[in-house]
Tab-separated table of C-alpha atoms in Angstrom:
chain	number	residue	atom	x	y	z
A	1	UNK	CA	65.585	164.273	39.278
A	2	UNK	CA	64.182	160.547	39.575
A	3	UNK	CA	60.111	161.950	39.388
A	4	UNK	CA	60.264	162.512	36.236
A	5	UNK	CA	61.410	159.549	34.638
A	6	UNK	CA	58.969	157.509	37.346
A	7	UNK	CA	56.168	159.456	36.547
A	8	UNK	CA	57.135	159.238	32.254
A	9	UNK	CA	57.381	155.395	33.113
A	10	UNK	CA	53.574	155.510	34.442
A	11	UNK	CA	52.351	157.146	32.027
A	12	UNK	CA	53.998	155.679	28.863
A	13	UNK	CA	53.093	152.191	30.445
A	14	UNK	CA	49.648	153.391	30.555
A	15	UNK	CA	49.651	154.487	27.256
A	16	UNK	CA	51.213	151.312	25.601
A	17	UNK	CA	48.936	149.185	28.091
A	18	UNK	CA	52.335	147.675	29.334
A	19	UNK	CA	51.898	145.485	32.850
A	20	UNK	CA	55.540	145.060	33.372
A	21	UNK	CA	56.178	148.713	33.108
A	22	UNK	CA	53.329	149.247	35.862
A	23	UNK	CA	54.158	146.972	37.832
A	24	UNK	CA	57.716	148.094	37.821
A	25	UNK	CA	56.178	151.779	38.737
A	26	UNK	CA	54.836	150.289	42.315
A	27	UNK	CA	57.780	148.315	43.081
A	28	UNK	CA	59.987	151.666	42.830
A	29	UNK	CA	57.152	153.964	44.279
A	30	UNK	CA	56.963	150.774	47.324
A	31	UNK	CA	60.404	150.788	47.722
A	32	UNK	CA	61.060	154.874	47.636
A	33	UNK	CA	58.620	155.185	50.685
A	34	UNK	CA	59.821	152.486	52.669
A	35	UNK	CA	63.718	154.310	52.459
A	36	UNK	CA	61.479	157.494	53.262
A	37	UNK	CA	59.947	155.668	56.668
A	38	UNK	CA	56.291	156.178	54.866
A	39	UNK	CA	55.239	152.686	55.264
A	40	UNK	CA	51.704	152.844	55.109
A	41	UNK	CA	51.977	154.152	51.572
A	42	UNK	CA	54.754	151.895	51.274
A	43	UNK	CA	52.094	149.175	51.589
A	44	UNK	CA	49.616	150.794	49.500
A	45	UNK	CA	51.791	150.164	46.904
A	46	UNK	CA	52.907	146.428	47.518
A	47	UNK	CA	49.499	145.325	47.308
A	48	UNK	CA	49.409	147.257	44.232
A	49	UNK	CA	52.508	145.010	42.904
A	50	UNK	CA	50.687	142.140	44.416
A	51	UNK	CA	47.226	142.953	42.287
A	52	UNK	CA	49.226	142.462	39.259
A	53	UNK	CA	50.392	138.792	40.169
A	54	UNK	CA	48.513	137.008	37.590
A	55	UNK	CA	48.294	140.071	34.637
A	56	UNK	CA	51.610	138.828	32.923
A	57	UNK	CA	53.797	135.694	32.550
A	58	UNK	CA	56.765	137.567	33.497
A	59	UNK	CA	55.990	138.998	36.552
A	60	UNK	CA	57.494	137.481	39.971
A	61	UNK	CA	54.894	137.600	42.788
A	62	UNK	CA	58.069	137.290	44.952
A	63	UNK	CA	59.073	140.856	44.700
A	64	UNK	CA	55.020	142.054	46.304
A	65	UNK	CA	56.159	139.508	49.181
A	66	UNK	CA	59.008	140.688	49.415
A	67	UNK	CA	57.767	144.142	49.591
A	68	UNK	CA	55.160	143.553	51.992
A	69	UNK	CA	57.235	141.412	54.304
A	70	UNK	CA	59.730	144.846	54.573
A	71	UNK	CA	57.132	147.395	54.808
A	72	UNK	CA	55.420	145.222	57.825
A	73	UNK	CA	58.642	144.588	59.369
A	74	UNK	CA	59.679	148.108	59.595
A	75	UNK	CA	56.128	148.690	61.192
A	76	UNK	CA	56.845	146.212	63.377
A	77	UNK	CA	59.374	143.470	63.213
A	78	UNK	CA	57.768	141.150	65.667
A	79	UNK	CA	54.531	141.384	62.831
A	80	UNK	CA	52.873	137.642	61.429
A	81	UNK	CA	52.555	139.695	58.327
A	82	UNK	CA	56.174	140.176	57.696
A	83	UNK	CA	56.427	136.115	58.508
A	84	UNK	CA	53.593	135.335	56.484
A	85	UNK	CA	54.282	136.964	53.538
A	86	UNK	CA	58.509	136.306	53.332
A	87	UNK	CA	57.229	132.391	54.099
A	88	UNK	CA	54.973	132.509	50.714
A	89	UNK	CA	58.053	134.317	49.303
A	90	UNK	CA	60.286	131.672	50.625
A	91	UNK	CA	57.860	128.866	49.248
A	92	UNK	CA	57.549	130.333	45.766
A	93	UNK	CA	60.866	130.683	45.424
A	94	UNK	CA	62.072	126.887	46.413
A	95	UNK	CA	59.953	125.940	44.321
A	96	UNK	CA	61.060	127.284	41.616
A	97	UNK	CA	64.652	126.905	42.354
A	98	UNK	CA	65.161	130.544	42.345
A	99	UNK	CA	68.446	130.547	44.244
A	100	UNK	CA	69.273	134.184	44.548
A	101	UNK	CA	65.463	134.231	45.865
A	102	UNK	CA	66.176	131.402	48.245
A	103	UNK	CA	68.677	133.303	49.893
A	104	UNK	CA	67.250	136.266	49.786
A	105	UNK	CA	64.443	135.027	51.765
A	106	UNK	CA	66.154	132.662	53.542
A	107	UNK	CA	68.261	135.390	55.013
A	108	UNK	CA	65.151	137.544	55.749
A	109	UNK	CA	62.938	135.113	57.188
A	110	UNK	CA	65.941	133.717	59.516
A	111	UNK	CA	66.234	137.209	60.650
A	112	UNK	CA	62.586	137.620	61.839
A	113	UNK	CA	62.981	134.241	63.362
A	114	UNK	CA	66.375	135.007	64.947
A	115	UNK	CA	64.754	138.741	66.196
A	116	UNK	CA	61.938	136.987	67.802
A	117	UNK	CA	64.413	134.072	69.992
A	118	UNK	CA	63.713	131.375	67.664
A	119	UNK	CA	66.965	130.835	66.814
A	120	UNK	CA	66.284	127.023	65.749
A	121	UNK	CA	64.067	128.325	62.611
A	122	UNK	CA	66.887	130.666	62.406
A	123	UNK	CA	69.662	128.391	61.894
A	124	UNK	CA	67.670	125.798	59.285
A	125	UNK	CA	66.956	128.836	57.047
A	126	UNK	CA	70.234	130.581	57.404
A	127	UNK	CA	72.163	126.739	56.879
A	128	UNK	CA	69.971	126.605	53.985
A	129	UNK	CA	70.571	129.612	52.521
A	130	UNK	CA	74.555	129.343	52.843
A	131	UNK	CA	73.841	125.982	50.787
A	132	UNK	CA	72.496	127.415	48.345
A	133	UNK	CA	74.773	130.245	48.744
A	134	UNK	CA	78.065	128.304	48.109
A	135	UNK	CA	76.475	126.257	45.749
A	136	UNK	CA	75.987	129.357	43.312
A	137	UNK	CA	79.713	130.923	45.132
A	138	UNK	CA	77.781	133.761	46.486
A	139	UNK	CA	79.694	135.585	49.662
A	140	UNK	CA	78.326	133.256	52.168
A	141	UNK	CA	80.569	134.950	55.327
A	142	UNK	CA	77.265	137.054	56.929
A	143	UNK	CA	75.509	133.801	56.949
A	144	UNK	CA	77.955	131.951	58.770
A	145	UNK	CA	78.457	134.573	61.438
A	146	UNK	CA	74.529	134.670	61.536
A	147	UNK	CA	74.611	130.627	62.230
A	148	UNK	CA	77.524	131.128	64.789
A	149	UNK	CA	75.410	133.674	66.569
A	150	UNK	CA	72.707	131.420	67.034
A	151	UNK	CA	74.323	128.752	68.890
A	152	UNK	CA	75.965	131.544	71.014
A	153	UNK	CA	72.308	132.500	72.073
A	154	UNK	CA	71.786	129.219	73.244
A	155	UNK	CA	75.124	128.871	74.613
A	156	UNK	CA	76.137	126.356	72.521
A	157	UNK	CA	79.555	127.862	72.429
A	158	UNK	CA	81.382	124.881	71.618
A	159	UNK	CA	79.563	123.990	68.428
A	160	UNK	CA	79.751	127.941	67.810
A	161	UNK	CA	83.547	127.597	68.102
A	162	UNK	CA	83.471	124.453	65.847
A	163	UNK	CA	81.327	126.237	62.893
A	164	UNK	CA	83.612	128.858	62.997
A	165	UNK	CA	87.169	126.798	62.725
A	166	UNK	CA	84.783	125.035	59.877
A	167	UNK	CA	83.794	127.988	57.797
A	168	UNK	CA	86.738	130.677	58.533
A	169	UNK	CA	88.003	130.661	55.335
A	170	UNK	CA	84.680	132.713	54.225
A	171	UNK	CA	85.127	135.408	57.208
A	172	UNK	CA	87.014	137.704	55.813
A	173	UNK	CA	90.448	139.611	57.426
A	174	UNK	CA	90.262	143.065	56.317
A	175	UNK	CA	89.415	145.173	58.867
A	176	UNK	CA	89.443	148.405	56.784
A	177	UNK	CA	85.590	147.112	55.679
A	178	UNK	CA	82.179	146.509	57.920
A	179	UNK	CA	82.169	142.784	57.568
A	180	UNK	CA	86.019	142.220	58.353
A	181	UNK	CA	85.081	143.985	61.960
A	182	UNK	CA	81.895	142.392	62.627
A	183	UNK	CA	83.113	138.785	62.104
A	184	UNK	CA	86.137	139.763	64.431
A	185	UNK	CA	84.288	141.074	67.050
A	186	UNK	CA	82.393	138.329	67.506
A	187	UNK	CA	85.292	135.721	67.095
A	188	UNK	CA	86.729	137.990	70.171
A	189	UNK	CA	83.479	137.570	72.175
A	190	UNK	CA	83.305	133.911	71.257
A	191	UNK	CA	86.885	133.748	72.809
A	192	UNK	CA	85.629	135.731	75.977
A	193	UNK	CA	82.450	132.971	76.493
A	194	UNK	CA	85.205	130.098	75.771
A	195	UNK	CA	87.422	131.825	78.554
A	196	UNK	CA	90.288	131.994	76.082
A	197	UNK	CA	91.270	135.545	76.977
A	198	UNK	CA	94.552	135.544	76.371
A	199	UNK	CA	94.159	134.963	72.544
A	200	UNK	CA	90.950	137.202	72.877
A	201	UNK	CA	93.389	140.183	73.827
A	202	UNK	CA	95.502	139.132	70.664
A	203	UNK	CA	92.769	139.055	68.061
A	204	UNK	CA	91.580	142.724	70.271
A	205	UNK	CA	95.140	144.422	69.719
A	206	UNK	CA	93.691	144.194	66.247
A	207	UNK	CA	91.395	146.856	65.997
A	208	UNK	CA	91.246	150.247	67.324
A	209	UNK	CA	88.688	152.914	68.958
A	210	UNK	CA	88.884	155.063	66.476
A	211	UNK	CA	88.747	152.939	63.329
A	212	UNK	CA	85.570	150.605	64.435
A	213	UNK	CA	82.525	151.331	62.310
A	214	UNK	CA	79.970	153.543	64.257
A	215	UNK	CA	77.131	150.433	64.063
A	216	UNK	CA	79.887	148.535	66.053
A	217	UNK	CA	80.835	150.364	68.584
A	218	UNK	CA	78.385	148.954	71.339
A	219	UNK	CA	79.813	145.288	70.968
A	220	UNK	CA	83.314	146.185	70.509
A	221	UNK	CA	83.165	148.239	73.672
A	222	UNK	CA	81.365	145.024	75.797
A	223	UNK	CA	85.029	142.823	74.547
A	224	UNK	CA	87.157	146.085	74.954
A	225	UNK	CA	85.075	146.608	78.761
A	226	UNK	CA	85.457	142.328	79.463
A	227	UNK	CA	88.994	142.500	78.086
A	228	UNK	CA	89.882	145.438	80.762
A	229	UNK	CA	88.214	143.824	83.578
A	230	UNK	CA	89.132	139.885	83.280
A	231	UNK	CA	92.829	141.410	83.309
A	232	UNK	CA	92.328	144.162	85.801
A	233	UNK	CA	93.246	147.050	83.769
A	234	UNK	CA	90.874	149.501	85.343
A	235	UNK	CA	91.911	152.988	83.767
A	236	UNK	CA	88.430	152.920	81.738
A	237	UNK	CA	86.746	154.015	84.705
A	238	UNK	CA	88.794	157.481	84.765
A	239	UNK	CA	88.913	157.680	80.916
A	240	UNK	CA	86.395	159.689	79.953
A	241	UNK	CA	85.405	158.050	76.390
A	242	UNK	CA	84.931	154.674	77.749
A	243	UNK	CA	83.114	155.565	80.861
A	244	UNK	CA	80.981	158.058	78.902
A	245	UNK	CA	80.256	154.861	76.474
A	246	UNK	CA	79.103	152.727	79.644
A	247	UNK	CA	76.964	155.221	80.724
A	248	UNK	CA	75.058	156.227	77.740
A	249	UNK	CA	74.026	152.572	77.022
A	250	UNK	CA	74.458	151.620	80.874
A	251	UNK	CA	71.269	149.103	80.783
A	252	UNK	CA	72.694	146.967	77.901
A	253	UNK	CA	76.168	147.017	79.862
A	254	UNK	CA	74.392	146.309	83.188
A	255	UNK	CA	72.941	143.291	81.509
A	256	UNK	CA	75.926	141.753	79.438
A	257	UNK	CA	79.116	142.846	81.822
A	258	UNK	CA	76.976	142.392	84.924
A	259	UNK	CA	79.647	139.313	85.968
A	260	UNK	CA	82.803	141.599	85.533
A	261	UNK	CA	81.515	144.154	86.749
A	262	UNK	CA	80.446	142.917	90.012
A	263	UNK	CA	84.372	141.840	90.664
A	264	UNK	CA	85.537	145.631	90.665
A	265	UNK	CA	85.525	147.607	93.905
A	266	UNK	CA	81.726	149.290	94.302
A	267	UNK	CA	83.793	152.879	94.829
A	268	UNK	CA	85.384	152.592	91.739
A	269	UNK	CA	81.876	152.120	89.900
A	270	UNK	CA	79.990	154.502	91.819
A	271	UNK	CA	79.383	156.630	88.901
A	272	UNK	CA	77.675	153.653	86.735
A	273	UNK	CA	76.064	152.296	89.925
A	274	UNK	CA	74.307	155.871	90.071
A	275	UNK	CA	73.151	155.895	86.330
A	276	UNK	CA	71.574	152.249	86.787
A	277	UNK	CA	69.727	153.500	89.829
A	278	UNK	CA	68.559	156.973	87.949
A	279	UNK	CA	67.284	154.342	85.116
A	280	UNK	CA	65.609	152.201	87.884
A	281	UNK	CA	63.877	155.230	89.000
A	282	UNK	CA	62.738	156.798	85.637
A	283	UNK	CA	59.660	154.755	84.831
A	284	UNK	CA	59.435	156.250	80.798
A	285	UNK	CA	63.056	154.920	81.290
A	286	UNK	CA	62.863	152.050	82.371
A	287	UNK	CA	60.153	150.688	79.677
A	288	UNK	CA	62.264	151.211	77.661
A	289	UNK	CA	64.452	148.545	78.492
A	290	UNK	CA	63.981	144.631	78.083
A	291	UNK	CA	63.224	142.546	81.083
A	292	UNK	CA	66.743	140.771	81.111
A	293	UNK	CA	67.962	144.528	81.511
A	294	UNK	CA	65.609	145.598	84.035
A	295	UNK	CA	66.558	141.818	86.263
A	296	UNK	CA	70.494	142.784	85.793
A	297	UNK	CA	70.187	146.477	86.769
A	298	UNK	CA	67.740	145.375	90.287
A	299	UNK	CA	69.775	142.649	91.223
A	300	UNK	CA	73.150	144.894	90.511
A	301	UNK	CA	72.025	147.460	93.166
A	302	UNK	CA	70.328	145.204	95.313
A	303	UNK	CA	73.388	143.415	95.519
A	304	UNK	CA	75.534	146.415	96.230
A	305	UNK	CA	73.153	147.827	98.754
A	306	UNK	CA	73.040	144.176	100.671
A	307	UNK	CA	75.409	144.871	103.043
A	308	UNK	CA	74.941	148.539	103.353
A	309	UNK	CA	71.140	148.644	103.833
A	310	UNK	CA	69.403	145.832	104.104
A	311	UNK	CA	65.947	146.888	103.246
A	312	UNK	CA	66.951	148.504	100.567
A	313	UNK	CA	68.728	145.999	98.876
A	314	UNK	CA	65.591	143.647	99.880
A	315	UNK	CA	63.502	146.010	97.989
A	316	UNK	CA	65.550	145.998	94.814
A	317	UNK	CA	65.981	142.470	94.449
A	318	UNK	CA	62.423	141.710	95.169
A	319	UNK	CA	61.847	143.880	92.034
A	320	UNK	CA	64.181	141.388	90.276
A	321	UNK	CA	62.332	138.745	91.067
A	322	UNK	CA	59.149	140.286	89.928
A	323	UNK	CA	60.683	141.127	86.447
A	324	UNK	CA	62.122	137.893	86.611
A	325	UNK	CA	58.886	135.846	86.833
A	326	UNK	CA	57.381	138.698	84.116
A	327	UNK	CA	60.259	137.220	81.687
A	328	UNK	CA	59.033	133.782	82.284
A	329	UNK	CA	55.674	134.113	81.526
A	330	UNK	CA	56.567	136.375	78.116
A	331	UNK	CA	59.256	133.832	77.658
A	332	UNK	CA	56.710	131.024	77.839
A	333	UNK	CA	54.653	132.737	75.780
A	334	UNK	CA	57.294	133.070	72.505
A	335	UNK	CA	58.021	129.555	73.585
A	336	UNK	CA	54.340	128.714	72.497
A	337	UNK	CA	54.887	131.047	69.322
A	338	UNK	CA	58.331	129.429	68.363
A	339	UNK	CA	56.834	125.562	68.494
A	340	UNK	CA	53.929	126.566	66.225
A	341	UNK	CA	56.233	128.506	64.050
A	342	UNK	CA	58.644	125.533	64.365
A	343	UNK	CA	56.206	123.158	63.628
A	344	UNK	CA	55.168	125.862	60.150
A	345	UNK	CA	58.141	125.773	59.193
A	346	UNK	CA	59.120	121.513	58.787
A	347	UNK	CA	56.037	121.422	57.035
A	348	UNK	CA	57.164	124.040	54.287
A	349	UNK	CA	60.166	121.836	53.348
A	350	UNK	CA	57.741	118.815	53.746
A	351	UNK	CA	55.441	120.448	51.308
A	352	UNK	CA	58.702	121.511	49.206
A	353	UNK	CA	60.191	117.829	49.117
A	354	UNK	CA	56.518	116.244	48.380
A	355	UNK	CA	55.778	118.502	44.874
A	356	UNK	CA	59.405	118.159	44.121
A	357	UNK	CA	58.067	114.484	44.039
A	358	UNK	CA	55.554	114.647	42.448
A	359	UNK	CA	57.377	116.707	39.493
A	360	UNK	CA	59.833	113.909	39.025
A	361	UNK	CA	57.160	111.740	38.959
């Protein structure tokens, strides 16, 4: 129903020589095969919205950035493009006090950076964009659970705890909707890093199983799993839906319940202790797993195996160690990544601050 009006678009814009009508065209025709997963034609197009940049007053070279910086980031969202081209977007738009733009790319651009570990870029772009946010009293409650997350990552829990007491009267309550649940379900693992598990059961009692939002359910089932074990409730090992949950994602569960985990009986977790080592053993598997995974899952059977069989449990950890040392070096090498990018980035709001300067002047 939608090709022909695109395609009578085209061609009266053609007709009547109209750039804004074109350009419109390749926006829609960018964005159509981006939803389709057709990026490469997705990016044909951008650069077609890009070409147009300087053929009219009224067109916004922000919305080819923006286009490219999506197509490359489905592609890849570890890609310099996508950070290259949402930084010119994020220039442009600061500088011309765009401020739905600011936040738009402020919230994209913090994303790459938070996706990536540099959660300090993360945090200046996402502050900034809440700024701007409340400034113009946008919804500003995704980018303060975005900020909280970031000190999490660094384990900054405190501060995370203190943002959140600041700012709570932006997370909304209402659990019937995505966002209520989300923000929870973080303020409940906040509580669990805090060790504050008493009110974390309180705020848990909240939601349900069956009325968390499918994109949820792996983080509500780490607090629900942490919640059981810190208060040795152990019937989720005989009930099938949560034991089928911790076995279908057992290397993220391996990795982020490792510490409860370890404090239940080994008989009792048998069954998960045989997934992990069925992972460990499946190399097409096991690559597809991060390092921090593949360290928690060697060092959980190596562990379990160290009283029962020595060399066995000598020959898992040793494996640990190995991936261990592989996620220093990679770490060391984002490191390097995240000070240049670091570095980028204070000298975009230097550049910022100096032509505002030179305006007023």
């Amino acid at each position: 129903a939608i090709k022909p009006m695109v395609n009578y678009l085209l061609n009266r814009s053609k007709n009547e020589n109209c750039i804004l009508g074109i350009e419109g065209y390749y926006r829609f025709k960018s964005y159509q095969f981006i939803t389709h997963g057709e990026l490469d034609s997705a990016l044909t197009y951008s650069y077609k919205v890009l070409s147009l940049n300087n053929s009219h007053d009224s067109i916004n070279v922000c919305n080819a950035y923006h286009l490219l910086g999506l197509a490359y980031f489905f592609k890849n969202q570890n890609s310099d493009s996508t950070r290259y081209y949402w930084s010119k977007g994020y220039k442009e738009s600061e500088l011309k006090k765009d401020y739905k733009l600011i936040i738009h790319f402020g919230v994209n651009l913090g994303t790459y950076y938070y996706n990536i570990g540099n959660t300090h870029n993360a945090r200046s772009l996402f502050l900034r964009a809440k700024e701007i946010a409340m400034k113009i009293n946008v919804d500003n409650g995704i980018l303060v659970n975005n900020i909280i997350n970031t000190f999490m990552d660094e384990g900054q829990f405190d501060k995370a705890d203190k943002f959140w007491n600041d700012n709570r009267k932006v997370l909304i309550s209402d659990l019937n909707v995505y966002k209520g649940q989300l923000f929870l379900i973080n303020r409940i693992n906040l509580l669990q890093h805090l060790n504050q598990y008493e009110e974390a059961r309180q705020q848990l009692n909240l939601l349900s199983s069956d009325s968390v939002r499918f994109t949820l359910e792996q983080p509500y089932t780490r607090i629900y799993l942490a919640n059981q074990i810190h208060f040795k409730d152990y019937g989720f090992i005989t009930d099938s839906l949560w034991s089928n949950r911790l076995l279908n994602d057992a290397p993220y569960y391996c990795s982020t319940l490792s510490p409860y985990i370890a404090t239940i009986d080994n008989q009792k977790m048998e069954f998960f202790l045989q997934r992990i080592i069925q992972i460990c053993s499946d190399t097409n598997a096991l690559n597809n797993t991060s390092y921090a995974q593949r360290v928690s899952m060697f060092n959980y059977i190596g562990n379990y195996y160290f009283d029962k069989n020595p060399r066995k449990s000598a020959e898992y950890l040793k494996k640990a160690i190995t991936f261990n040392n592989d996620a220093e070096k990679d770490e060391l090498t984002t490191q390097s990544k995240v000070i240049y990018e670091l570095n980028e980035l204070e000298t975009t709001f230097k550049e910022i601050r100096e032509k505002e300067q030179i305006i007023q002047d």
